Amino acid sequence: MKADHPQAVNEAPIDFSAATMAEMNRVIGLFPEGKEKSAILSMLHLVQDELGWVSVGAMNRVAQILNIEAIEVYEVATFYTMFHLNPVGKNVLEVCRTGPCQLVGSDDLIAYIEEKLEIKVGQTTIDGLFTLKTVECLGACGYAPMLMCKYQFYERLTKEKVNEMLDAMREASKS
Amino acid sequence: MARKLLIEHAAVPGITTYEVYRKHGGYASVEKALKTMSPEEVVEEVKKSGLRGRGGAGFPTGMKWSFLAKPEGVERHLVCNADESEPGTFKDRYLMEKLPHLLIEGMITSSYALGARRSYIYIRGEFMYILRILEKAIAEAYANGMLGKNILGSGYDLDLVVTPGGGAYICGEETALIESLEGKRGNPRMKPPFPAVKGLWGNPTVVNNVESIAAVVPIVNEGGEAYAAIGIERSTGTKLISTSGNLVRPGVYEIELGLSVEEFIYGDDYCRGIANGKKLKACVPGGSSVPILPHYLVTKTAAGTDRLMTYESLADGGFASGSMLGSGGFIVFDEDQCIVRNTWNFARFYAHESCGQCSPCREGTGWMEKVLYRLEHGNGTLEDISLLEEINKKIEGNTICPLGDAAAWPVAAAIRHFRDEFEWHVKSPQEAQTRNYGLIQVPLEA
């Protein structure tokens, strides 16, 4: 399945959990009547919170809810880099690679995580626990090097801190 | 000790709650404005203050406000740009995380001045945890009658919503932000019409940076003239500077504009000098888009005067020997840093973030990245350096939005000041892979 080309995939809309639907209705309600489309980015974040990624079926459902064409959702989801259009690991490590982080060692940090997890940037570990990505500036330059996972910032990273972080994530995923 | 108008109470325990914030004088500007001032009087105070847009462009906020069209029966909006994404910049994040009510207070007072009844905070999606902080603070403001119907019995109604982006630098450009807020791709719009005439949903809209909106609070409380008394020339008031790179103490500082760069980098109250006892090699003083300054132009201008933290002084010498205050994203490089590598890194950033709408930017940023990649990795030629300058000229000024310029300027400045280092990468490619060039020599004419 090539979710990079959502139009090429004919996938039935999927249903979301009651909690996700309730939250979607809340964010839609934040905007004036007729301007509900403004909630689309919030909704895609909610989709990703529930599924871990944004599938074509999910985008089709978002289109139904907003009463817009599916292409209007695809074109948004493919523009913004936070949305994963293919399945990812349980923990997506998004390491900042931009200048200020690079000045204080993000290249080494990325290499270290690659070595630790035995994967390259863009890949997922065999156990499905981790996906490693690099991203552009996350606005934490003074606390660099850093990475983001599940909207949480891990800052001033050292090898020791990375080890602790990975262990804690492994532990958390057992439960 | 310098005065802090914005973040003085940032360390107070519980200051993110309405109650504690109120105890420390919070929401006084709302009371003052709504009870004793007309909207026009608030605009007038902001004009008098000389406040300039804190997002990077430095356009006078009061003037921007006065451009807002006010056709009868058409809704107007204030939109806060919290899409802080310029590499090196993390001041708004600090302000919103520590003092969410300060932004909300500024939004209320500013919305009142503009006659907006529905205002929005657009925050970058990666700051989701701050969005939650703001949501909580907004709920508290509603519960205490600072938002909603008939605020403080003034008859003024305001609804305030915070909503996330999805990871796109371009959405910090105000028309791209508006597109995104309408639920679309962040492609910047052609101007005119300007947002002040046709903005969000076609309504007249003002888009202001987080820090600009927060600064309205002390301006209304103490008066525009008192604010303008701080600073030098047309750089009035205080500014948040976020510092990163090879410093002893990187972080966010509120400075009075006019502080010397020397004091800011080396002073005990600020960054405390270069980390690990190294020497300063270069500085990007206003976010990754502004020209880089070599060490001999950081604390002194080309004319030999002290360089100050002001819009004017940082720009002294134009692009030949100056830079810009920009967003206040102050990035410092020590002697071990490779300028070619950093220039490639920033070029990659702009290639990644170009929205793809205008050919010169879409193609040019990617092309520059490729050329810089081969220079950095030992496969470049001397012609590549002039090729970069050529591409630069073709991008600059030829795009709908300033991202093209933002991509072109850092490359042009790096070559202008560090040409020897670029040429060294071509002439000694093996050596360039194994060690850094070190400090560049001060040119004789400088």
Coordinates of C-alpha atoms in Angstrom, one line a residue:
Chain A
M1 CA 0.0 0.0 0.0
K2 CA 1.4 3.4 -1.0
A3 CA 0.0 5.9 1.4
D4 CA 2.3 8.5 -0.2
H5 CA -0.3 8.6 -3.0
P6 CA -3.6 8.4 -1.1
Q7 CA -5.7 8.7 -4.2
A8 CA -4.3 5.5 -5.5
V9 CA -5.6 3.7 -2.5
N10 CA -9.3 2.8 -2.3
E11 CA -9.8 2.2 1.4
A12 CA -13.1 2.3 3.2
P13 CA -13.4 4.9 5.9
I14 CA -12.7 3.5 9.4
D15 CA -14.4 4.3 12.7
F16 CA -12.7 6.1 15.5
S17 CA -13.1 5.4 19.2
A18 CA -15.9 7.2 21.1
A19 CA -13.2 9.2 23.0
T20 CA -11.6 10.4 19.7
M21 CA -15.0 11.2 18.2
A22 CA -15.9 13.3 21.3
E23 CA -12.7 15.2 21.1
M24 CA -13.1 15.7 17.3
N25 CA -16.5 17.2 17.9
R26 CA -15.1 19.5 20.5
V27 CA -12.4 20.9 18.3
I28 CA -14.8 21.3 15.4
G29 CA -17.1 23.3 17.8
L30 CA -14.2 25.8 18.4
F31 CA -14.8 27.3 14.9
P32 CA -17.8 29.2 13.5
E33 CA -20.5 27.5 11.5
G34 CA -19.3 26.8 8.0
K35 CA -15.6 27.1 9.0
E36 CA -15.4 23.6 10.5
K37 CA -12.5 22.7 8.1
S38 CA -10.3 24.8 10.3
A39 CA -10.3 21.8 12.8
I40 CA -8.6 19.5 10.3
L41 CA -5.1 19.7 11.7
S42 CA -6.4 19.1 15.2
M43 CA -8.4 16.1 13.9
L44 CA -5.3 14.6 12.1
H45 CA -3.4 14.9 15.4
L46 CA -6.2 13.0 17.1
V47 CA -6.2 10.3 14.4
Q48 CA -2.5 9.9 14.9
D49 CA -2.9 9.8 18.7
E50 CA -5.3 6.9 18.3
L51 CA -3.8 4.9 15.4
G52 CA -0.1 5.9 15.7
W53 CA -0.2 7.0 12.1
V54 CA -2.6 8.5 9.5
S55 CA -4.1 5.9 7.2
V56 CA -6.1 6.6 4.0
G57 CA -9.2 5.0 5.6
A58 CA -8.8 7.4 8.5
M59 CA -8.4 10.4 6.2
N60 CA -11.5 9.3 4.3
R61 CA -13.4 9.3 7.6
V62 CA -12.2 12.7 8.5
A63 CA -13.5 13.9 5.1
Q64 CA -16.9 12.4 5.8
I65 CA -17.1 14.0 9.3
L66 CA -16.1 17.5 7.9
N67 CA -18.3 16.9 4.8
I68 CA -15.5 17.8 2.4
E69 CA -13.8 16.0 -0.4
A70 CA -11.2 13.4 0.5
I71 CA -8.6 15.1 -1.5
E72 CA -8.9 18.1 0.8
V73 CA -7.7 15.9 3.7
Y74 CA -5.0 14.2 1.6
E75 CA -3.5 17.5 0.5
V76 CA -3.3 18.7 4.0
A77 CA -2.0 15.5 5.6
T78 CA 0.8 15.2 3.0
F79 CA 1.9 18.8 3.4
Y80 CA 2.6 18.8 7.2
T81 CA 5.5 16.8 8.3
M82 CA 4.2 15.7 11.7
F83 CA 1.8 13.2 10.2
H84 CA 3.1 9.7 9.5
L85 CA 1.5 8.4 6.3
N86 CA 2.9 4.9 6.8
P87 CA 2.8 2.7 9.9
V88 CA 5.5 3.5 12.4
G89 CA 6.9 2.0 15.6
K90 CA 5.2 2.5 19.0
N91 CA 7.8 5.2 19.9
V92 CA 8.7 7.6 17.1
L93 CA 12.0 9.3 18.0
E94 CA 12.2 12.6 16.1
V95 CA 15.7 13.9 16.5
C96 CA 16.4 17.6 15.6
R97 CA 19.1 17.9 13.0
T98 CA 19.1 21.6 12.4
G99 CA 22.0 24.0 12.9
P100 CA 21.8 25.0 16.6
C101 CA 21.5 21.3 17.5
Q102 CA 24.2 20.3 15.1
L103 CA 26.6 22.9 16.8
V104 CA 26.4 20.9 20.0
G105 CA 26.4 17.4 18.7
S106 CA 23.2 16.2 17.1
D107 CA 25.2 14.3 14.4
D108 CA 26.8 12.2 17.1
L109 CA 23.4 11.8 18.9
I110 CA 21.8 10.5 15.7
A111 CA 24.7 8.1 15.1
Y112 CA 24.5 6.8 18.6
I113 CA 20.8 6.1 18.5
E114 CA 21.3 4.4 15.1
E115 CA 24.0 2.2 16.7
K116 CA 21.9 1.5 19.8
L117 CA 18.8 0.5 18.0
E118 CA 20.6 -1.1 15.0
I119 CA 18.5 0.8 12.5
K120 CA 19.1 3.8 10.2
V121 CA 17.2 7.0 10.1
G122 CA 13.8 6.3 8.6
Q123 CA 13.7 2.7 9.8
T124 CA 11.7 0.9 12.5
T125 CA 13.2 -1.8 14.9
I126 CA 12.1 -5.4 14.2
D127 CA 10.2 -5.5 17.5
G128 CA 8.1 -2.5 16.3
L129 CA 9.1 -0.5 19.4
F130 CA 11.0 2.3 17.8
T131 CA 11.1 4.4 14.6
L132 CA 13.9 6.8 14.2
K133 CA 13.4 10.0 12.2
T134 CA 15.2 13.3 11.9
V135 CA 13.3 16.5 11.9
E136 CA 14.0 20.2 11.4
C137 CA 14.2 22.7 14.3
L138 CA 11.7 22.0 17.1
G139 CA 12.4 25.2 19.0
A140 CA 14.5 23.9 21.8
C141 CA 17.9 25.2 20.5
G142 CA 19.2 26.4 23.9
Y143 CA 18.6 22.9 25.4
A144 CA 20.2 21.0 22.5
P145 CA 20.7 18.3 21.4
M146 CA 17.2 17.1 21.7
L147 CA 14.5 14.8 20.4
M148 CA 10.7 14.6 20.5
C149 CA 8.6 11.5 21.2
K150 CA 4.9 11.6 21.6
Y151 CA 4.9 15.4 21.9
Q152 CA 7.4 15.2 24.8
F153 CA 10.7 16.9 24.5
Y154 CA 13.9 15.2 25.7
E155 CA 16.6 17.8 26.0
R156 CA 20.3 18.3 26.6
L157 CA 20.7 14.7 25.6
T158 CA 23.8 12.6 26.4
K159 CA 24.5 9.0 25.8
E160 CA 23.5 8.2 29.3
K161 CA 20.2 10.1 29.0
V162 CA 19.4 8.3 25.7
N163 CA 20.0 4.9 27.4
E164 CA 17.7 5.8 30.3
M165 CA 15.1 7.1 27.9
L166 CA 15.1 4.0 25.7
D167 CA 15.0 1.7 28.8
A168 CA 12.0 3.7 30.2
M169 CA 10.2 3.5 26.8
R170 CA 10.8 -0.3 26.6
E171 CA 9.5 -0.7 30.2
A172 CA 6.4 1.4 29.5
S173 CA 5.5 -0.6 26.4
K174 CA 5.5 -3.8 28.3
S175 CA 2.4 -2.8 30.3
Chain B
M1 CA 19.9 45.3 36.7
A2 CA 17.9 45.5 33.6
R3 CA 14.2 45.9 33.8
K4 CA 12.0 42.9 32.9
L5 CA 8.6 43.8 31.5
L6 CA 7.6 40.4 30.3
I7 CA 9.1 37.5 32.2
E8 CA 9.8 39.0 35.6
H9 CA 7.4 36.6 37.3
A10 CA 8.3 33.6 35.2
A11 CA 9.8 31.8 38.2
V12 CA 6.9 32.5 40.7
P13 CA 5.4 29.1 41.8
G14 CA 1.9 28.6 40.4
I15 CA 2.1 31.6 38.0
T16 CA 0.5 29.5 35.3
T17 CA -2.7 29.6 37.3
Y18 CA -5.2 32.5 37.0
E19 CA -5.2 33.0 40.8
V20 CA -1.5 33.5 41.2
Y21 CA -1.1 35.4 38.0
R22 CA -3.9 37.8 39.1
K23 CA -2.2 38.3 42.5
H24 CA 0.9 39.5 40.7
G25 CA -0.9 42.2 38.9
G26 CA -2.2 40.0 36.1
Y27 CA -5.1 41.2 33.9
A28 CA -4.6 44.9 35.0
S29 CA -4.3 45.9 31.4
V30 CA -7.6 44.3 30.5
E31 CA -9.3 46.2 33.4
K32 CA -7.6 49.5 32.4
A33 CA -8.3 49.2 28.7
L34 CA -11.9 48.0 28.9
K35 CA -12.9 50.3 31.8
T36 CA -11.1 53.5 31.1
M37 CA -9.9 53.5 27.4
S38 CA -11.4 53.5 24.0
P39 CA -10.0 51.0 21.5
E40 CA -8.5 53.9 19.6
E41 CA -6.7 55.0 22.8
V42 CA -5.1 51.6 23.2
V43 CA -3.9 51.7 19.6
E44 CA -2.5 55.1 20.2
E45 CA -0.5 53.9 23.3
V46 CA 1.0 51.0 21.2
K47 CA 1.9 53.5 18.5
K48 CA 3.6 55.7 21.1
S49 CA 5.5 52.8 22.5
G50 CA 7.4 52.3 19.3
L51 CA 6.9 48.5 19.7
R52 CA 8.2 46.7 16.6
G53 CA 7.0 43.2 15.6
R54 CA 8.9 40.7 17.6
G55 CA 8.5 37.8 15.2
G56 CA 11.4 38.9 13.0
A57 CA 10.4 41.5 10.5
G58 CA 10.4 44.4 13.1
F59 CA 7.5 46.2 11.5
P60 CA 5.9 48.8 13.9
T61 CA 3.0 47.0 15.6
G62 CA 0.9 50.1 16.1
M63 CA 1.2 51.0 12.5
K64 CA 0.2 47.4 11.5
W65 CA -2.9 47.8 13.7
S66 CA -3.9 51.1 12.2
F67 CA -3.9 49.5 8.7
L68 CA -6.7 47.1 9.8
A69 CA -9.8 47.7 7.6
K70 CA -13.0 48.3 9.5
P71 CA -15.9 47.9 7.0
E72 CA -19.3 48.0 8.6
G73 CA -20.8 44.7 9.6
V74 CA -17.7 42.6 8.7
E75 CA -16.0 40.6 11.5
R76 CA -12.4 41.3 12.3
H77 CA -9.8 38.9 13.8
L78 CA -6.6 39.0 15.8
V79 CA -4.5 35.9 15.2
C80 CA -1.5 35.2 17.3
N81 CA 1.5 33.7 15.5
A82 CA 2.8 31.0 17.9
D83 CA 4.3 28.9 15.1
E84 CA 7.8 29.6 16.4
S85 CA 10.0 27.7 13.9
E86 CA 12.9 29.9 13.0
P87 CA 16.0 27.9 13.8
G88 CA 17.6 29.4 16.9
T89 CA 14.3 30.8 18.2
F90 CA 12.6 29.4 21.3
K91 CA 11.5 32.5 23.2
D92 CA 7.8 32.3 22.6
R93 CA 7.8 28.7 23.8
Y94 CA 9.4 30.0 27.0
L95 CA 6.9 32.8 27.4
M96 CA 3.8 30.6 26.8
E97 CA 5.0 27.8 28.9
K98 CA 5.9 29.9 31.9
L99 CA 3.3 32.7 31.6
P100 CA 0.3 31.5 29.6
H101 CA -1.9 34.1 31.1
L102 CA 0.4 36.9 29.9
L103 CA -0.3 35.9 26.3
I104 CA -4.0 35.6 27.0
E105 CA -4.1 39.0 28.7
G106 CA -2.3 40.5 25.8
M107 CA -4.8 38.8 23.4
I108 CA -7.8 40.3 25.2
T109 CA -6.4 43.8 25.4
S110 CA -5.2 43.7 21.8
S111 CA -8.4 42.2 20.5
Y112 CA -10.3 45.0 22.3
A113 CA -8.1 47.6 20.6
L114 CA -8.8 46.0 17.2
G115 CA -12.5 45.3 17.7
A116 CA -12.0 41.6 17.2
R117 CA -14.5 39.3 18.8
R118 CA -13.1 36.0 17.7
S119 CA -9.4 35.6 18.1
Y120 CA -7.0 32.7 17.5
I121 CA -3.7 31.5 18.7
Y122 CA -2.0 29.3 16.1
I123 CA 0.7 27.3 17.8
R124 CA 3.1 24.9 16.1
G125 CA 1.9 21.3 16.4
E126 CA 5.1 20.2 18.1
F127 CA 4.3 22.4 21.1
M128 CA 1.2 20.3 21.9
Y129 CA 2.1 20.3 25.6
I130 CA 2.0 24.1 25.5
L131 CA -1.3 24.1 23.7
R132 CA -2.7 22.2 26.7
I133 CA -1.2 24.7 29.1
L134 CA -2.9 27.5 27.1
E135 CA -6.2 25.7 26.9
K136 CA -6.3 25.4 30.6
A137 CA -5.4 29.0 31.1
I138 CA -8.1 30.1 28.6
A139 CA -10.7 28.0 30.5
E140 CA -9.7 29.8 33.7
A141 CA -10.0 33.2 31.9
Y142 CA -13.5 32.3 30.8
A143 CA -14.4 31.1 34.3
N144 CA -13.2 34.4 35.8
G145 CA -15.1 36.6 33.3
M146 CA -12.1 37.7 31.3
L147 CA -13.3 36.0 28.2
G148 CA -16.8 35.4 26.8
K149 CA -19.7 37.7 26.9
N150 CA -19.7 41.2 28.4
I151 CA -16.1 41.1 29.8
L152 CA -15.9 43.0 33.1
G153 CA -19.3 44.5 32.4
S154 CA -17.9 46.5 29.5
G155 CA -20.2 45.2 26.9
Y156 CA -17.2 43.8 25.0
D157 CA -17.4 40.1 24.0
L158 CA -14.4 38.0 23.0
D159 CA -13.9 34.3 22.2
L160 CA -10.4 33.0 22.2
V161 CA -9.3 29.6 20.6
V162 CA -5.9 27.9 20.5
T163 CA -5.3 25.5 17.6
P164 CA -2.3 23.5 16.4
G165 CA -0.3 23.4 13.2
G166 CA 1.2 20.2 11.8
G167 CA 4.9 20.8 11.4
A168 CA 5.6 23.4 8.7
Y169 CA 8.1 26.3 9.0
I170 CA 6.3 28.2 6.3
C171 CA 3.2 28.6 8.5
G172 CA 5.1 31.2 10.4
E173 CA 4.6 33.4 7.4
E174 CA 1.4 35.3 8.1
T175 CA -0.6 34.4 5.0
A176 CA 0.5 30.8 5.1
L177 CA -0.6 30.8 8.7
I178 CA -4.0 32.0 7.7
E179 CA -4.3 29.4 5.0
S180 CA -3.3 26.7 7.5
L181 CA -5.8 28.1 10.1
E182 CA -8.5 27.7 7.4
G183 CA -7.6 24.0 7.2
K184 CA -5.5 24.1 4.1
R185 CA -1.9 23.6 3.0
G186 CA 0.4 26.4 4.1
N187 CA 0.9 28.1 0.8
P188 CA 1.5 31.8 1.2
R189 CA -0.9 34.1 -0.5
M190 CA -0.1 36.9 -3.0
K191 CA -0.1 40.3 -1.5
P192 CA -2.0 42.6 -1.9
P193 CA -4.6 42.1 -0.6
F194 CA -2.9 42.2 2.8
P195 CA -4.4 40.3 5.7
A196 CA -5.4 43.7 7.2
V197 CA -7.9 43.9 4.4
K198 CA -8.6 40.3 3.5
G199 CA -7.3 37.8 6.0
L200 CA -8.8 34.9 7.9
W201 CA -12.0 33.7 5.9
G202 CA -11.7 36.9 3.9
N203 CA -12.1 39.1 7.0
P204 CA -9.7 41.9 8.0
T205 CA -7.1 40.3 10.2
V206 CA -4.1 41.3 12.2
V207 CA -1.4 38.6 12.7
N208 CA 1.0 39.3 15.5
N209 CA 3.8 37.4 17.2
V210 CA 3.4 36.0 20.7
E211 CA 6.0 38.4 22.2
S212 CA 4.5 41.4 20.4
I213 CA 1.1 40.6 21.9
A214 CA 2.5 40.1 25.4
A215 CA 4.4 43.4 25.2
V216 CA 1.0 45.2 24.8
V217 CA 0.3 44.4 28.5
P218 CA 3.1 46.5 30.0
I219 CA 2.5 49.2 27.3
V220 CA -1.1 49.6 28.3
N221 CA -0.3 49.3 32.0
E222 CA 2.6 51.8 32.1
G223 CA 1.8 53.9 29.0
G224 CA 3.5 53.9 25.6
E225 CA 5.8 56.7 26.5
A226 CA 7.3 54.8 29.5
Y227 CA 7.9 51.8 27.2
A228 CA 9.5 54.0 24.6
A229 CA 11.8 55.4 27.3
I230 CA 13.6 52.1 27.4
G231 CA 16.0 51.3 24.5
I232 CA 17.8 53.4 21.9
E233 CA 16.5 55.1 18.8
R234 CA 13.8 53.1 17.1
S235 CA 14.6 50.1 19.2
T236 CA 12.3 50.6 22.1
G237 CA 11.4 48.4 25.1
T238 CA 12.7 45.0 26.0
K239 CA 13.2 42.0 23.8
L240 CA 13.4 38.3 24.5
I241 CA 16.6 36.8 23.1
S242 CA 16.9 33.0 22.8
T243 CA 20.5 31.9 22.7
S244 CA 21.9 28.7 21.5
G245 CA 25.1 27.1 20.2
N246 CA 28.5 27.1 22.0
L247 CA 27.7 29.2 25.0
V248 CA 28.4 28.7 28.7
R249 CA 24.7 29.5 29.5
P250 CA 22.4 29.3 26.5
G251 CA 18.7 30.0 27.2
V252 CA 16.1 32.8 27.1
Y253 CA 17.0 36.3 28.3
E254 CA 14.9 39.5 28.4
I255 CA 17.1 42.4 27.6
E256 CA 16.6 46.1 27.4
L257 CA 17.3 46.9 23.7
G258 CA 20.6 48.8 23.5
L259 CA 22.6 46.4 25.6
S260 CA 26.0 45.8 24.0
V261 CA 26.6 42.5 22.2
E262 CA 29.9 42.2 24.2
E263 CA 28.0 42.3 27.5
F264 CA 25.3 40.0 26.2
I265 CA 27.7 37.3 25.1
Y266 CA 30.3 37.6 27.9
G267 CA 28.4 39.2 30.8
D268 CA 27.6 37.3 34.1
D269 CA 24.0 38.2 33.8
Y270 CA 23.7 36.8 30.4
C271 CA 25.5 34.1 28.4
R272 CA 28.8 34.1 30.3
G273 CA 31.0 33.6 27.2
I274 CA 31.9 30.8 24.9
A275 CA 31.6 27.2 26.2
N276 CA 34.7 25.1 27.1
G277 CA 37.1 28.1 27.0
K278 CA 36.9 28.3 23.2
K279 CA 37.1 31.3 21.0
L280 CA 34.1 32.9 19.2
K281 CA 34.2 32.1 15.5
A282 CA 30.9 33.5 14.3
C283 CA 27.4 34.5 15.3
V284 CA 23.9 34.5 13.7
P285 CA 22.2 37.1 15.8
G286 CA 18.5 36.9 14.7
G287 CA 17.5 33.4 13.6
S288 CA 18.9 31.2 10.8
S289 CA 17.6 33.5 8.1
V290 CA 19.8 36.5 8.9
P291 CA 23.3 36.9 7.7
I292 CA 26.1 35.3 9.7
L293 CA 28.7 37.6 11.3
P294 CA 32.4 36.6 11.5
H295 CA 34.0 37.0 14.9
Y296 CA 35.5 40.5 14.2
L297 CA 32.1 41.9 13.3
V298 CA 30.1 40.5 16.2
T299 CA 31.0 42.9 19.0
K300 CA 32.2 45.7 16.8
T301 CA 30.8 47.2 13.6
A302 CA 32.9 47.6 10.6
A303 CA 33.3 51.3 11.6
G304 CA 34.8 50.2 14.9
T305 CA 31.9 51.3 17.2
D306 CA 30.4 48.9 19.7
R307 CA 27.8 46.6 18.3
L308 CA 24.5 46.9 20.3
M309 CA 21.5 44.7 20.6
T310 CA 19.2 46.9 18.6
Y311 CA 17.5 46.7 15.2
E312 CA 19.8 49.5 13.9
S313 CA 23.1 48.5 15.3
L314 CA 22.9 44.8 14.3
A315 CA 22.1 45.9 10.8
D316 CA 24.9 48.5 10.7
G317 CA 26.9 48.1 7.6
G318 CA 24.0 46.6 5.7
F319 CA 24.6 43.1 4.3
A320 CA 28.2 43.9 3.6
S321 CA 29.2 43.9 7.3
G322 CA 26.0 43.7 9.3
S323 CA 23.1 41.4 10.0
M324 CA 19.7 41.7 11.6
L325 CA 18.0 41.5 15.0
G326 CA 15.3 39.3 13.4
S327 CA 13.5 37.0 15.8
G328 CA 16.2 37.3 18.5
G329 CA 17.4 33.7 17.8
F330 CA 21.0 34.3 18.8
I331 CA 23.2 31.4 17.6
V332 CA 26.9 31.3 18.6
F333 CA 29.6 29.3 16.9
D334 CA 33.0 28.4 18.5
E335 CA 36.3 28.1 16.8
D336 CA 35.8 24.3 16.1
Q337 CA 32.7 24.8 14.0
C338 CA 32.7 24.3 10.2
I339 CA 30.9 27.2 8.4
V340 CA 30.5 25.1 5.2
R341 CA 28.8 22.3 7.2
N342 CA 26.5 24.8 8.9
T343 CA 25.6 26.6 5.7
W344 CA 24.8 23.2 4.1
N345 CA 22.7 22.4 7.2
F346 CA 20.7 25.6 7.0
A347 CA 20.3 25.2 3.2
R348 CA 18.9 21.7 3.8
F349 CA 16.4 23.2 6.3
Y350 CA 15.1 25.7 3.7
A351 CA 15.0 23.1 1.0
H352 CA 12.9 20.9 3.3
E353 CA 10.6 23.7 4.3
S354 CA 10.0 25.4 1.0
C355 CA 6.3 25.0 0.3
G356 CA 7.0 24.4 -3.4
Q357 CA 4.7 27.1 -4.7
C358 CA 7.3 29.3 -6.4
S359 CA 9.8 27.7 -8.8
P360 CA 12.9 29.9 -7.8
C361 CA 12.5 28.8 -4.2
R362 CA 11.4 25.2 -4.8
E363 CA 14.2 24.5 -7.2
G364 CA 16.8 26.9 -5.9
T365 CA 16.8 25.8 -2.3
G366 CA 17.2 22.1 -3.3
W367 CA 19.9 23.0 -5.8
M368 CA 21.9 25.1 -3.2
E369 CA 21.6 22.2 -0.8
K370 CA 23.1 19.8 -3.3
V371 CA 26.0 22.1 -4.2
L372 CA 26.7 22.8 -0.5
Y373 CA 26.5 19.0 0.2
R374 CA 29.3 18.3 -2.3
L375 CA 31.4 21.2 -1.1
E376 CA 31.1 20.0 2.5
H377 CA 31.8 16.4 1.5
G378 CA 35.0 17.1 -0.5
N379 CA 33.5 16.9 -4.0
G380 CA 33.1 20.6 -4.7
T381 CA 34.8 22.9 -7.2
L382 CA 35.6 26.6 -7.2
E383 CA 32.9 27.1 -9.8
D384 CA 30.4 25.7 -7.3
I385 CA 31.0 28.7 -5.0
S386 CA 30.1 31.2 -7.8
L387 CA 27.2 28.9 -8.8
L388 CA 25.8 29.3 -5.3
E389 CA 26.0 33.1 -5.7
E390 CA 24.2 32.8 -9.0
I391 CA 21.4 30.7 -7.6
N392 CA 21.1 33.1 -4.7
K393 CA 20.5 36.0 -7.0
K394 CA 17.8 34.1 -8.9
I395 CA 15.9 33.3 -5.7
E396 CA 16.2 36.6 -3.8
G397 CA 13.2 38.8 -4.4
N398 CA 11.6 36.4 -6.9
T399 CA 9.2 34.6 -4.6
I400 CA 5.7 35.3 -3.2
C401 CA 6.9 35.1 0.4
P402 CA 10.2 35.8 2.2
L403 CA 11.3 32.2 2.6
G404 CA 13.2 32.5 -0.6
D405 CA 15.2 35.5 0.8
A406 CA 15.6 33.7 4.1
A407 CA 17.2 30.8 2.3
A408 CA 19.4 33.0 0.1
W409 CA 20.8 35.4 2.7
P410 CA 22.6 33.0 4.9
V411 CA 24.4 31.4 2.0
A412 CA 25.4 34.7 0.5
A413 CA 26.7 35.9 3.9
A414 CA 28.6 32.8 4.6
I415 CA 30.4 33.0 1.3
R416 CA 31.0 36.7 1.7
H417 CA 32.7 36.4 5.0
F418 CA 34.1 32.9 4.9
R419 CA 35.2 32.5 1.2
D420 CA 38.6 31.3 2.3
E421 CA 37.1 28.4 4.2
F422 CA 34.9 27.4 1.3
E423 CA 37.9 27.5 -1.0
W424 CA 39.9 25.4 1.5
H425 CA 37.2 22.7 1.3
V426 CA 37.8 22.6 -2.5
K427 CA 41.6 22.8 -2.5
S428 CA 42.2 20.5 0.4
P429 CA 39.2 18.2 0.4
Q430 CA 41.0 15.4 2.3
E431 CA 42.1 17.7 5.0
A432 CA 38.7 19.3 5.3
Q433 CA 37.2 15.9 6.1
T434 CA 39.6 15.4 9.0
R435 CA 39.9 18.8 10.7
N436 CA 38.2 22.1 11.0
Y437 CA 39.4 25.3 9.4
G438 CA 39.5 27.2 12.6
L439 CA 39.2 30.9 12.9
I440 CA 39.3 33.0 9.8
Q441 CA 41.7 35.9 9.5
V442 CA 40.5 39.4 9.8
P443 CA 40.7 40.9 6.3
L444 CA 43.2 43.8 6.1
E445 CA 40.5 46.3 5.1
A446 CA 38.3 45.4 8.0

